[in-house]
Coordinates of C-alpha atoms in Angstrom, one line a residue:
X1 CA 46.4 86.7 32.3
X2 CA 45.5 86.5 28.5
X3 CA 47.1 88.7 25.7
X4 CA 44.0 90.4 25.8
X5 CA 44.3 94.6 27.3
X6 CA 43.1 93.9 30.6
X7 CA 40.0 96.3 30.9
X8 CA 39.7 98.6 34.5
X9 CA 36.5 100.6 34.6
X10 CA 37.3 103.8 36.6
X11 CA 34.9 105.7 38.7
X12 CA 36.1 109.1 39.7
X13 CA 33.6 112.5 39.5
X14 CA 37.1 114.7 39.8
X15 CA 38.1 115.1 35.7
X16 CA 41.3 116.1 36.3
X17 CA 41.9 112.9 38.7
X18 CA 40.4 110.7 36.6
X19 CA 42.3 111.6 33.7
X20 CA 45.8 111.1 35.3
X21 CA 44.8 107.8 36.4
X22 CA 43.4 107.0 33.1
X23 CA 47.3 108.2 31.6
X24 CA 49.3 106.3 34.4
X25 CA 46.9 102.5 33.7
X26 CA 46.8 103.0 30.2
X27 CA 50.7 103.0 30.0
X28 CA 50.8 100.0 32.6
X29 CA 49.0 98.0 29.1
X30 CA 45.0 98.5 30.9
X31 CA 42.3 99.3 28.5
X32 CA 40.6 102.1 30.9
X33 CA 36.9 103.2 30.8
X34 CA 35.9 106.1 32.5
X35 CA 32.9 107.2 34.1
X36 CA 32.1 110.5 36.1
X37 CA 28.7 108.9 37.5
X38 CA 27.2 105.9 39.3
X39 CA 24.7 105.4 36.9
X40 CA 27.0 105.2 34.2
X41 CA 29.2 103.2 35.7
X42 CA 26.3 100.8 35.8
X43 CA 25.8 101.3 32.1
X44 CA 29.7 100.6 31.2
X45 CA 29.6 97.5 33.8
X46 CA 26.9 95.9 32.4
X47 CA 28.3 97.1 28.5
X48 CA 31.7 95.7 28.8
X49 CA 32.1 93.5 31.7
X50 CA 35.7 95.1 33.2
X51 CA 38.4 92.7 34.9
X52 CA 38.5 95.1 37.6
X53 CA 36.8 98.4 38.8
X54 CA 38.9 101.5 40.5
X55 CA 36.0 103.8 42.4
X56 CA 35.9 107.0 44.1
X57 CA 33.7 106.2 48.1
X58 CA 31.8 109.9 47.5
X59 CA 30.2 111.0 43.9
X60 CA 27.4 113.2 42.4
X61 CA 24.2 110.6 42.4
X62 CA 25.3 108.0 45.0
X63 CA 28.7 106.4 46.4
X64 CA 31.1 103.5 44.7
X65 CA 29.2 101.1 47.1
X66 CA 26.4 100.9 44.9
X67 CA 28.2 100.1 42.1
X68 CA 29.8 97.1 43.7
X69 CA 26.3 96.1 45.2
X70 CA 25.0 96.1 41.7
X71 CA 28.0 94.5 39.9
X72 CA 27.5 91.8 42.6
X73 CA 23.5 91.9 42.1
X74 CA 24.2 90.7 38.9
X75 CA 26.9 88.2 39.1
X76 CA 30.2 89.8 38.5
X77 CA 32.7 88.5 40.5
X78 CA 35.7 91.1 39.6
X79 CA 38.7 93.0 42.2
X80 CA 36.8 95.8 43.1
X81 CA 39.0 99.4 44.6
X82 CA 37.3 101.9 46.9
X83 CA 39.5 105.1 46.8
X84 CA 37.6 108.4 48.6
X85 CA 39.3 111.7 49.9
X86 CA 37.2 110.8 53.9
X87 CA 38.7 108.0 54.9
X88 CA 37.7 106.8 58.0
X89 CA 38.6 103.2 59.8
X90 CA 34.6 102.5 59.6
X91 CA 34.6 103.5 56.2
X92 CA 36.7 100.9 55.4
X93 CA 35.3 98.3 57.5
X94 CA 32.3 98.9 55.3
X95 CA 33.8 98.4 52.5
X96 CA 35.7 95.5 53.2
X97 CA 32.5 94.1 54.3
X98 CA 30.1 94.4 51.4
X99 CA 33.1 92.7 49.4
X100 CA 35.6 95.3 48.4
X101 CA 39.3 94.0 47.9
X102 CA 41.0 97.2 48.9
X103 CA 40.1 100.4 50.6
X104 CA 42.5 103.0 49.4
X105 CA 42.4 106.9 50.8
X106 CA 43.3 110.4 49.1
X107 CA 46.4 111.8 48.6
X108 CA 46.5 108.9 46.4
X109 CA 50.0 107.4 45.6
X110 CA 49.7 106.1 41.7
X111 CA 52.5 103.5 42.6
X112 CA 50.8 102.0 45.4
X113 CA 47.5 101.8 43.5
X114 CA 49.5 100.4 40.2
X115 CA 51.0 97.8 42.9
X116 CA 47.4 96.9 44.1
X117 CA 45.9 96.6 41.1
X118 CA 48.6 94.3 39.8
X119 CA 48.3 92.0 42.9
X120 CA 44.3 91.8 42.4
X121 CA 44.7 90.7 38.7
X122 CA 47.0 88.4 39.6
X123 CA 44.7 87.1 42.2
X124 CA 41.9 86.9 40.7
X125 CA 44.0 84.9 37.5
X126 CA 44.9 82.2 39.9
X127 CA 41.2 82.4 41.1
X128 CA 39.8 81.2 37.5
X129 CA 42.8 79.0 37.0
X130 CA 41.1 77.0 40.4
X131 CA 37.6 76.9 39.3
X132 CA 39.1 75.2 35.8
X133 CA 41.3 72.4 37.8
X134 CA 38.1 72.2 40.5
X135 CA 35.3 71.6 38.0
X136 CA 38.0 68.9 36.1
X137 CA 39.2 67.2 39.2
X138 CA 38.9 63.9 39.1
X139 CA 39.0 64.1 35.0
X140 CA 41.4 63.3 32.3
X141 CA 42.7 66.6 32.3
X142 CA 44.2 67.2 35.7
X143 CA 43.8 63.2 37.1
X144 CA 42.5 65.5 40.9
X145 CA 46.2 66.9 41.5
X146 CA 46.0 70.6 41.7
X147 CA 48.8 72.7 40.3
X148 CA 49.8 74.3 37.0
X149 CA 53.7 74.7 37.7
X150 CA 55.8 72.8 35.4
X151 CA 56.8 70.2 37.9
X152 CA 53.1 69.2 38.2
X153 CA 52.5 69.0 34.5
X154 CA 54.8 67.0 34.3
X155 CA 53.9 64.6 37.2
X156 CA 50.4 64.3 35.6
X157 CA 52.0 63.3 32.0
X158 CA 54.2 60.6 33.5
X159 CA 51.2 59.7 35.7
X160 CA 49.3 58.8 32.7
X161 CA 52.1 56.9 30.7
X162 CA 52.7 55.0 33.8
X163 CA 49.1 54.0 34.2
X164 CA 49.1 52.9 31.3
X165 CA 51.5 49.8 33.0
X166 CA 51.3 47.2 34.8
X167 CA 54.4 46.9 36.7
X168 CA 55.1 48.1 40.2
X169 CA 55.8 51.9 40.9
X170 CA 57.8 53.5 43.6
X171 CA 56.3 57.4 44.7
X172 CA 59.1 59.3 46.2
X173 CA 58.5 62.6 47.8
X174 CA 58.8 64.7 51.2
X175 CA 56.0 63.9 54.1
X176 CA 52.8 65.6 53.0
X177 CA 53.1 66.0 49.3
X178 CA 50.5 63.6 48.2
X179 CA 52.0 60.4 47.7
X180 CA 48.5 58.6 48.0
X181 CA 46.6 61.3 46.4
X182 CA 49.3 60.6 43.4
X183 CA 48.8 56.8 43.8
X184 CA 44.9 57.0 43.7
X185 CA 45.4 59.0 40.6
X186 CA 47.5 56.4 38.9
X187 CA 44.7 54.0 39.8
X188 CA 42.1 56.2 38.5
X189 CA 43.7 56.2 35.4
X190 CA 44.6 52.8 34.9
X191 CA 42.5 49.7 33.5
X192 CA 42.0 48.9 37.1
X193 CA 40.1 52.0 38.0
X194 CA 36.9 49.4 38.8
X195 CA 38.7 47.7 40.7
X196 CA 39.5 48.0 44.9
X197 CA 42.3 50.3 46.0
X198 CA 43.6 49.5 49.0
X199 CA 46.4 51.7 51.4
X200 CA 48.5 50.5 54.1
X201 CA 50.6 52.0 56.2
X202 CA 53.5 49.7 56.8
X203 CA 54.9 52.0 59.5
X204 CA 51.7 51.4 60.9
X205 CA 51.2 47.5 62.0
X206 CA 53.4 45.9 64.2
X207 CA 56.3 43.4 62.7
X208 CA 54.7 40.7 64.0
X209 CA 51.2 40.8 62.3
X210 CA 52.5 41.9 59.2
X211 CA 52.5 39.1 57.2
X212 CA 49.3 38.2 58.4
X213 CA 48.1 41.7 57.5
X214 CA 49.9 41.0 54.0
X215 CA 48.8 37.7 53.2
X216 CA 45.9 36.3 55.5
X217 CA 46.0 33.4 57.7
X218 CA 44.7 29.9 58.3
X219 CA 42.2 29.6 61.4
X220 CA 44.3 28.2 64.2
X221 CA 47.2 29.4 62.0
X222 CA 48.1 31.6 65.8
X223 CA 46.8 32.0 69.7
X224 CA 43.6 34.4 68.6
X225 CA 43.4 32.7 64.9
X226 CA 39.7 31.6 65.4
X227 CA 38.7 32.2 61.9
X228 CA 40.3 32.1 58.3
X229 CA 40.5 35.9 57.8
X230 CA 41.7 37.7 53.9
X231 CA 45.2 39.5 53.6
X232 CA 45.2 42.7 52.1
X233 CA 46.8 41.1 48.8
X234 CA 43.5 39.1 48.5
X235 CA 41.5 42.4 49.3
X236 CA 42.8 44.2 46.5
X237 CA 42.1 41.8 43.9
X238 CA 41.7 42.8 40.6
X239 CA 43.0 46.5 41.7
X240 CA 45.8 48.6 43.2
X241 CA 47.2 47.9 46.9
X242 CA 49.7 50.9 48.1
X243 CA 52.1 50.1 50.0
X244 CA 53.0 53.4 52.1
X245 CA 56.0 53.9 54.1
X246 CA 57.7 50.5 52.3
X247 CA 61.0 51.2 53.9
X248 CA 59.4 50.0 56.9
X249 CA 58.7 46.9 56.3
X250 CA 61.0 44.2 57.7
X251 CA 63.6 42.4 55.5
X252 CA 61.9 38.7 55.6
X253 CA 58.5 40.5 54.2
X254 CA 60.8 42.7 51.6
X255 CA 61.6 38.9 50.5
X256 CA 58.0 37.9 50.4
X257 CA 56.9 40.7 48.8
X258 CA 59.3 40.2 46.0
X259 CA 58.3 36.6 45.2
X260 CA 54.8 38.0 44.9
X261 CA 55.9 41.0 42.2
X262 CA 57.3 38.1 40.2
X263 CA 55.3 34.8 40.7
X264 CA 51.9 36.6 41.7
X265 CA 50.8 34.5 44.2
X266 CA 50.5 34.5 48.2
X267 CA 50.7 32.1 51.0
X268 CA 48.6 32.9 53.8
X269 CA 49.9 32.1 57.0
X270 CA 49.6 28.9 58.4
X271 CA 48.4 27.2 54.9
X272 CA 50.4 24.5 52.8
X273 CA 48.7 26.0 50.0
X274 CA 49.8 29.1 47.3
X275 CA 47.1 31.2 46.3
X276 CA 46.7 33.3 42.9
X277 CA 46.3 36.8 43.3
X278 CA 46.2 39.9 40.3
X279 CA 47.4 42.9 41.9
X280 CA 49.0 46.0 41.0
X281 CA 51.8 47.4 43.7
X282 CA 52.2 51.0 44.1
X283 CA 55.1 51.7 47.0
X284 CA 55.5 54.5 48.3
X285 CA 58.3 56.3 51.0
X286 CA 59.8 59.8 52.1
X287 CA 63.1 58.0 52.5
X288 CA 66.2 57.5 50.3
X289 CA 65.9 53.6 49.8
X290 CA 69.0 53.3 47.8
X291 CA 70.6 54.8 51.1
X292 CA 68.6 51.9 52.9
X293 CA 70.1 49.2 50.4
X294 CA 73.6 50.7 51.3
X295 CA 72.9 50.5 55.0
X296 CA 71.8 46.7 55.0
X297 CA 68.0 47.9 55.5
X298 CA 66.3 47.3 52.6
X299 CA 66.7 44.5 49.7
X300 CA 68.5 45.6 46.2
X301 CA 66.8 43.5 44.5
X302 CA 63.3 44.3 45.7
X303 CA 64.9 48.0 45.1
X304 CA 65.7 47.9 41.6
X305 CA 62.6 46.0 41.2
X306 CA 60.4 49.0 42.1
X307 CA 62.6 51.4 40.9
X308 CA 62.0 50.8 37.2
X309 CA 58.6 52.8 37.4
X310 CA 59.5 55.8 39.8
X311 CA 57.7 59.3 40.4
X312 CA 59.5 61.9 42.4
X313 CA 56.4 64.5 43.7
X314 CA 57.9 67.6 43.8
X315 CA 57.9 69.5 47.4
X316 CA 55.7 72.5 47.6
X317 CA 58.3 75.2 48.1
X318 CA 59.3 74.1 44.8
X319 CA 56.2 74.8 43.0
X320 CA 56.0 78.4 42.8
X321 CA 51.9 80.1 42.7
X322 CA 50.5 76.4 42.9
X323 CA 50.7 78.0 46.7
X324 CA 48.5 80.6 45.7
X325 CA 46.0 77.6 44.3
X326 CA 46.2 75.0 47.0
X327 CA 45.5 77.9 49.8
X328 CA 42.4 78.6 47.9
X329 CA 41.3 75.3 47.5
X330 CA 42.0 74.4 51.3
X331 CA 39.9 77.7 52.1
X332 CA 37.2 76.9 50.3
X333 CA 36.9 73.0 51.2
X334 CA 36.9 74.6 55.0
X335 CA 34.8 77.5 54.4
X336 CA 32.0 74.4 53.4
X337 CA 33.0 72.2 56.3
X338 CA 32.6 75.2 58.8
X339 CA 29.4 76.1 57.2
X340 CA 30.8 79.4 56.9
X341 CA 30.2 82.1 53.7
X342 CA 32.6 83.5 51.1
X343 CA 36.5 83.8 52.8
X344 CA 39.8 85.2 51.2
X345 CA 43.1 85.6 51.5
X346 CA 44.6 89.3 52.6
X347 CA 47.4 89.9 50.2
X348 CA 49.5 89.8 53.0
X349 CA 48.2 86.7 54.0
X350 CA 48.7 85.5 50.5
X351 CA 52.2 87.1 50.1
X352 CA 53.0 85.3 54.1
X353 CA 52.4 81.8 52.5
X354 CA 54.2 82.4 49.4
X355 CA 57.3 83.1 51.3
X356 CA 57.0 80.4 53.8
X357 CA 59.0 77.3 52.8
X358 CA 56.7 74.4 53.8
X359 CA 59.1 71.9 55.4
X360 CA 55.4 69.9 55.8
X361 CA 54.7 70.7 52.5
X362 CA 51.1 70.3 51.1
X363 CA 49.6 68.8 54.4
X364 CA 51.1 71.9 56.5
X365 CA 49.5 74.7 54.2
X366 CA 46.1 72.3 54.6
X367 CA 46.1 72.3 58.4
X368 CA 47.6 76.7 58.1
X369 CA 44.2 76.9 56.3
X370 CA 42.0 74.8 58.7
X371 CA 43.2 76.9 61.9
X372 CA 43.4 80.3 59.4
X373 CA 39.8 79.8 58.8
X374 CA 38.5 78.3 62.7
X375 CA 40.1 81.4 64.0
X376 CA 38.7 84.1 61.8
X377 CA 36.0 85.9 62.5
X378 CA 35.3 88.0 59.6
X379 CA 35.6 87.5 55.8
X380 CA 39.4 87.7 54.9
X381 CA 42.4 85.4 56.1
X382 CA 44.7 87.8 58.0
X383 CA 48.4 87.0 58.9
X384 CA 47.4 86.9 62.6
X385 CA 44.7 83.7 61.8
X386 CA 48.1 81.6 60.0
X387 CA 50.3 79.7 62.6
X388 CA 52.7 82.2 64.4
X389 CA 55.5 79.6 62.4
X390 CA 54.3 81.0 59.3
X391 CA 54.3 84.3 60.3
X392 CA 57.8 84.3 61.5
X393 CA 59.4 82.2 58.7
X394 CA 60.4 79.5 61.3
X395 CA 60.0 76.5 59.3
X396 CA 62.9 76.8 56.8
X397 CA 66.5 75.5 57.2
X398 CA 68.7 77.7 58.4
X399 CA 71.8 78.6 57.7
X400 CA 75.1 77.6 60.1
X401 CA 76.3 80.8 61.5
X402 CA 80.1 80.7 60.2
X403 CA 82.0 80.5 63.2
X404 CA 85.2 83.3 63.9
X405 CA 88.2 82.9 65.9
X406 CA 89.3 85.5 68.1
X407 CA 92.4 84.6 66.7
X408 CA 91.7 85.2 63.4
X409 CA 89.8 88.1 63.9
X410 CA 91.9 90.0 60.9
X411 CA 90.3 87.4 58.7
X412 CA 86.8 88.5 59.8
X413 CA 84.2 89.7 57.2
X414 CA 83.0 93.4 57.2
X415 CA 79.5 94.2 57.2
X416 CA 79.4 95.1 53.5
X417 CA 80.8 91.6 52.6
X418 CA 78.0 89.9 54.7
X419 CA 75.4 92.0 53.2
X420 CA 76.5 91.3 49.9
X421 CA 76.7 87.4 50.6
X422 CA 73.4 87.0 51.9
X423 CA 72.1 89.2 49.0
X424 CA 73.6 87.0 46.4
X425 CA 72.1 83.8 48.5
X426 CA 68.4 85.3 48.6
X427 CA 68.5 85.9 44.8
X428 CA 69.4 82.5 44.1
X429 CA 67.2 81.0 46.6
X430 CA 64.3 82.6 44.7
X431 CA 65.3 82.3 41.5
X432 CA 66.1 85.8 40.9
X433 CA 62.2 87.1 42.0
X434 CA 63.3 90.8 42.8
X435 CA 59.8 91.1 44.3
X436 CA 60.4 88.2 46.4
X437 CA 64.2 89.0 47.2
X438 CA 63.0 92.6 48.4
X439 CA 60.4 91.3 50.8
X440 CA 63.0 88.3 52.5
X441 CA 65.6 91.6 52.7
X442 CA 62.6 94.0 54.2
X443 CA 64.2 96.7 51.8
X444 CA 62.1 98.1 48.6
X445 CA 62.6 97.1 45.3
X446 CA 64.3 100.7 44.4
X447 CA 67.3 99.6 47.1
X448 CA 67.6 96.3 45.5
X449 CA 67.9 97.5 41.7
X450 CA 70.2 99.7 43.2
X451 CA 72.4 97.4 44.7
X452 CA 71.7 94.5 41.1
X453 CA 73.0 97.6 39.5
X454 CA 76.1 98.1 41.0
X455 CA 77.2 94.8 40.3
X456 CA 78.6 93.6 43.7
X457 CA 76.2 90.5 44.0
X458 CA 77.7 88.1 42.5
X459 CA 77.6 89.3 38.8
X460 CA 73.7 89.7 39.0
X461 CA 72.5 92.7 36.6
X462 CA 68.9 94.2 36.0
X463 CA 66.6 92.7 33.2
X464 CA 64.7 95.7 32.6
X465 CA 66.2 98.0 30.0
X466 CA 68.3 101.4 31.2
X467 CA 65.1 103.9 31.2
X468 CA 63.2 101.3 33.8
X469 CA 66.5 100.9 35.9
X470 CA 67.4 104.9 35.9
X471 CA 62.9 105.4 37.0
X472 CA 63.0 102.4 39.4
X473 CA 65.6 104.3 41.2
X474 CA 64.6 107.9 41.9
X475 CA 62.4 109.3 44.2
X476 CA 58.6 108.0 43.8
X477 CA 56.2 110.2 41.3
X478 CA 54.7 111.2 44.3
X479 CA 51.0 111.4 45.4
X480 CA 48.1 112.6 43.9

């Protein structure tokens, strides 16, 4: 968010309610308008466009679903919070419907309605932040990579330096973090964007055809030659050929390959004859080829070669909210293909991806959202619509269970010493996100500042100052 007040327009006939919510937003930072009425709820919607809107279901001259019909009539796309004192499970199914985020009943619990509100902004933040990248993708400013965490800003500045080159680049990154989409972009920005970009798999044509594939052959040049037919080097003339999966190519093409990165010209098969050809090489692989040089598999020299220019894409569990960003791009790119209307993420749902760690990285969350959105029937990605894998957390590493001796049972950990490890390991797997630590733990954040504060986790110690530790940790303020 800006360093702007946020601004929550809050609908609520009860004065005496609407002034304690007022109290508890404004000290959260919110710049709170207040308004007893539909009607003049209208007038302060339309007067000062809120970032969000907090209503009571039942008031004087109407209920808060008008208000949302009408902010929606004309064009307000904001987090919008039913709260009513008649809560029924229809009630809410109606207001989920006509496009409320949240459905909150009376007594009303201040925390949990800070919580909400919090998660909405924050939503609806990474919402804008998508419509910017979506209406530049493609464009100067993000090259059609999606993502605002560091790692990615920085991918997209080397992208551009590099482009700016004309020597050969290796792409290193996991399975399904976007190695061609990364390699198109480097063509995109180069002086070659005119020119043909071509992709091959070399995991993908068989050992024997490969420098046919490669380099093109004479006809008669093999049984089934009938015709002179074009290599893929002579295809991508004047542009950018990708070569994906390059530590499968076989040694006597790694040698070919090289003389063509430093002469710049190909022999098709069965021909007596070099031929010129001005192309760019962009390789790309998931595996360690320096590994592959030790083991005899691939060439050092073509290694080193390619190595000079080298991106590592970084994997998705390392990019914090661009999770948050992708998912909504993926669910919207779906939503179109399955001709559906407007679909969101639950917060759980949202909250279920963030914490998954994407061993398939950006293609997994892709395919999540493809079967999220085939198997939902109503307006909002649930939990149950993601791949039970997701929803269980099975994709991650695990951990070895340490194993104990009878014989040295004296030696054995207590329970208290277990908890306390695998306390200090999810803090430092998540980089010391309490929020995140207390969801993996299934504990609430008040138990985890507790146990931060009494300094048996590995040194860790509360960032917020004394008065937010010594609140955090009594009772809650209780419902209104």
């Amino acid at each position: 968010m800006s360093d702007c007040k946020v601004k929550v327009l809050l609908l609520e006939d009860d004065a005496s309610l609407g002034l304690l919510l007022s109290e508890e937003l404004e000290l959260d930072g919110y710049s709170v308008s207040r308004a007893g009425t539909v009607q003049e709820a209208c007038r302060l919607l339309n007067a000062e466009t809120p970032d969000l809107v907090v209503s009571d279901l039942r008031l004087p001259d109407g209920d808060g679903l008008e208000l949302l019909k009408t902010a929606q009539a004309e064009g307000h796309s904001l987090p919008f919070i039913i709260i009513t004192a008649f809560g029924t499970v229809d009630q809410a199914v109606e207001a989920l419907k006509a496009g409320a985020d949240d459905f909150l009943t009376k007594p009303l619990s201040t925390d949990h309605l800070r919580l909400k509100i919090r998660r909405l902004l924050t939503q609806a933040d990474l919402t804008r932040q998508l419509q910017q990248f979506l209406a530049h993708t493609g464009t100067e400013e993000t090259l059609g990579l999606i993502g605002e965490h560091a790692s990615m800003v920085k991918l997209r500045s080397e992208i551009r330096q590099i482009a700016r080159s004309e020597a050969a680049v290796l792409i290193c990154g996991e399975s399904g973090t976007g190695k061609e989409l990364v390699a198109r972009a480097i063509h995109r920005a180069s002086e070659r964007s005119c020119g043909s970009f071509v992709a091959v798999n070399c995991a993908g044509i068989p050992g024997e055809l490969m420098e046919s594939e490669f380099f093109g052959h004479e006809a008669g040049a093999f049984t089934g030659a009938r015709q002179a037919r074009k290599g893929l080097f002579a295809e991508a003339h004047g542009g950018t050929l990708l070569l994906d999966e390059i530590g499968e190519m076989p040694l006597a093409l790694q040698a070919k390959l090289l003389r063509v990165l430093q002469e710049g010209m190909v022999k098709p098969v069965g021909s007596d004859q070099e031929e010129p050809v001005d192309v760019r090489i962009l390789a790309a692989t998931h595996v360690d080829l320096l590994k592959a040089v030790r083991e005899g598999s691939f060439r050092e020299d073509l290694y080193y070669r390619l190595e000079t220019l080298s991106l590592r894409i970084p994997a998705l569990r390392e990019r914090g909210d661009d999770v948050d960003l992708l998912a909504m791009h993926f669910l919207r790119e779906a939503a179109r293909r399955h001709q559906r209307g407007f679909l969101k993420l639950s917060e759980v749902s949202s909250r279920t991806l963030m914490d998954y760690p994407f061993p398939g990285n950006v293609r997994e969350l892709s395919s999540a959202i493809e079967r999220a959105v085939t198997f939902c029937d109503g307006d909002t990605i649930q939990p149950d619509h993601l791949p039970e894998r997701i929803r269980k957390r099975q994709g991650g590493a695990t951990t070895p269970k340490t194993a104990h001796s009878p014989d040295t049972i004296a030696q054995w950990p207590t329970l208290e010493k277990l908890q306390q490890d695998y306390v200090r390991e999810v803090m430092q797997a998540v980089n010391g996100n309490k929020r995140r630590a207390a969801q993996i733990l299934g504990i609430n954040r008040r138990t985890l500042y507790r146990w931060l504060a009494a300094g048996e986790y590995g040194g860790e110690t509360i960032n917020e100052d004394t008065s937010s530790i010594t609140a955090n940790t009594k009772e809650p303020r209780g419902e209104v």
